[in-house]
Coordinates of C-alpha atoms in Angstrom, one line a residue:
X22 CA 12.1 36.0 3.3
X23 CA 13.3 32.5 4.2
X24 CA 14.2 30.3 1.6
X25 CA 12.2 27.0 0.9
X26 CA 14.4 23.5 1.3
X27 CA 13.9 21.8 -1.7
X28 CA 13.9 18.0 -2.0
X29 CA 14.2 15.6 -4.7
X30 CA 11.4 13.6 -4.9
X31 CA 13.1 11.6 -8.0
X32 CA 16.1 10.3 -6.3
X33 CA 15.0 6.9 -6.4
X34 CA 17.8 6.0 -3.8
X35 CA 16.7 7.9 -1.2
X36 CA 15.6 6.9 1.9
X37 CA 11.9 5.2 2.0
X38 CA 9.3 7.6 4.2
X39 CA 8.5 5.8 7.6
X40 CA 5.5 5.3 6.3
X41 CA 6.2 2.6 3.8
X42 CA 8.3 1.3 6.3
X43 CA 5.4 0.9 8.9
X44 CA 4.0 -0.9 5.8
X45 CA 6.2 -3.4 5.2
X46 CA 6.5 -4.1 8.9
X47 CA 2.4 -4.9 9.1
X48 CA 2.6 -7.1 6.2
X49 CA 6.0 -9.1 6.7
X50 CA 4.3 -12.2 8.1
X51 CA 1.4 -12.0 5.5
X52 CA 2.3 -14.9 2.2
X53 CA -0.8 -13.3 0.1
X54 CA -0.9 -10.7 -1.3
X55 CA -4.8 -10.5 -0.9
X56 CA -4.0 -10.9 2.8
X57 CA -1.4 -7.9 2.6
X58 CA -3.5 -5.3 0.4
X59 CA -6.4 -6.1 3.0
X60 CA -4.5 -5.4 5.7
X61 CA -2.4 -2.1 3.9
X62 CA -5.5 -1.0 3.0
X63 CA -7.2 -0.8 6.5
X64 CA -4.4 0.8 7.6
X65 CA -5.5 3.6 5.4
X66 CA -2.2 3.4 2.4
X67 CA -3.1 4.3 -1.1
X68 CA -3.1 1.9 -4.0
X69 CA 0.1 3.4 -5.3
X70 CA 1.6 2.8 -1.6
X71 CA -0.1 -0.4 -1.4
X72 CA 1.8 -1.4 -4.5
X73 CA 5.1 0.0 -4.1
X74 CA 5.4 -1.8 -0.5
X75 CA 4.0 -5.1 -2.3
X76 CA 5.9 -4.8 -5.3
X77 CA 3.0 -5.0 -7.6
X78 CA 1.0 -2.4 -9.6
X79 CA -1.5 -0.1 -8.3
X80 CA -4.0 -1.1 -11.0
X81 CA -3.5 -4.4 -9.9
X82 CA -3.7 -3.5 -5.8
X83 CA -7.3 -1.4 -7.2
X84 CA -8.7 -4.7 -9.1
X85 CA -7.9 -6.9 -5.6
X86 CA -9.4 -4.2 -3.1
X87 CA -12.5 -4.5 -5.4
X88 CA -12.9 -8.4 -5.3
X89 CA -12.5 -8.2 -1.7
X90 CA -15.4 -5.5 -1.3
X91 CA -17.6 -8.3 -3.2
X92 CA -16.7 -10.9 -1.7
X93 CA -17.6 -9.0 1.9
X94 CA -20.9 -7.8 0.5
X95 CA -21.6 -11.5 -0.7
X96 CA -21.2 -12.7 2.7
X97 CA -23.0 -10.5 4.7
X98 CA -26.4 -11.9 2.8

């Protein structure tokens, strides 16, 4: 039976997964950060990603994603 490679997902200095990278590479013209969790999050990242590659909070990334959805709803009347 072949043994499982373990990783250590708590080693904060670790290498960042490509996908954060890819993140921060969409976003590193972008000033707002309602411009950046728009564009994170139709690229299909995670509040918690969201916020880790905008240093922010995921709470915070949740209550922006939500005035955004108003505000598009608002518009389209």
């Amino acid at each position: 039976m072949p043994k499982k490679h373990q990783t250590n997902n708590g080693d904060e200095q670790g290498l960042p997964s490509l996908a954060l990278v890819f993140g921060y590479i969409a976003i590193k013209e972008l000033q707002r950060l309602e411009d950046r969790v728009r564009v994170l999050s139709r690229l299909g990242y995670g509040n918690r990603e969201i916020a880790a590659i905008c240093d922010t909070t995921p709470l915070t990334v949740r209550v922006m994603k939500s005035g955004l959805k108003k505000r598009k709803f608002k518009g389209a009347k």
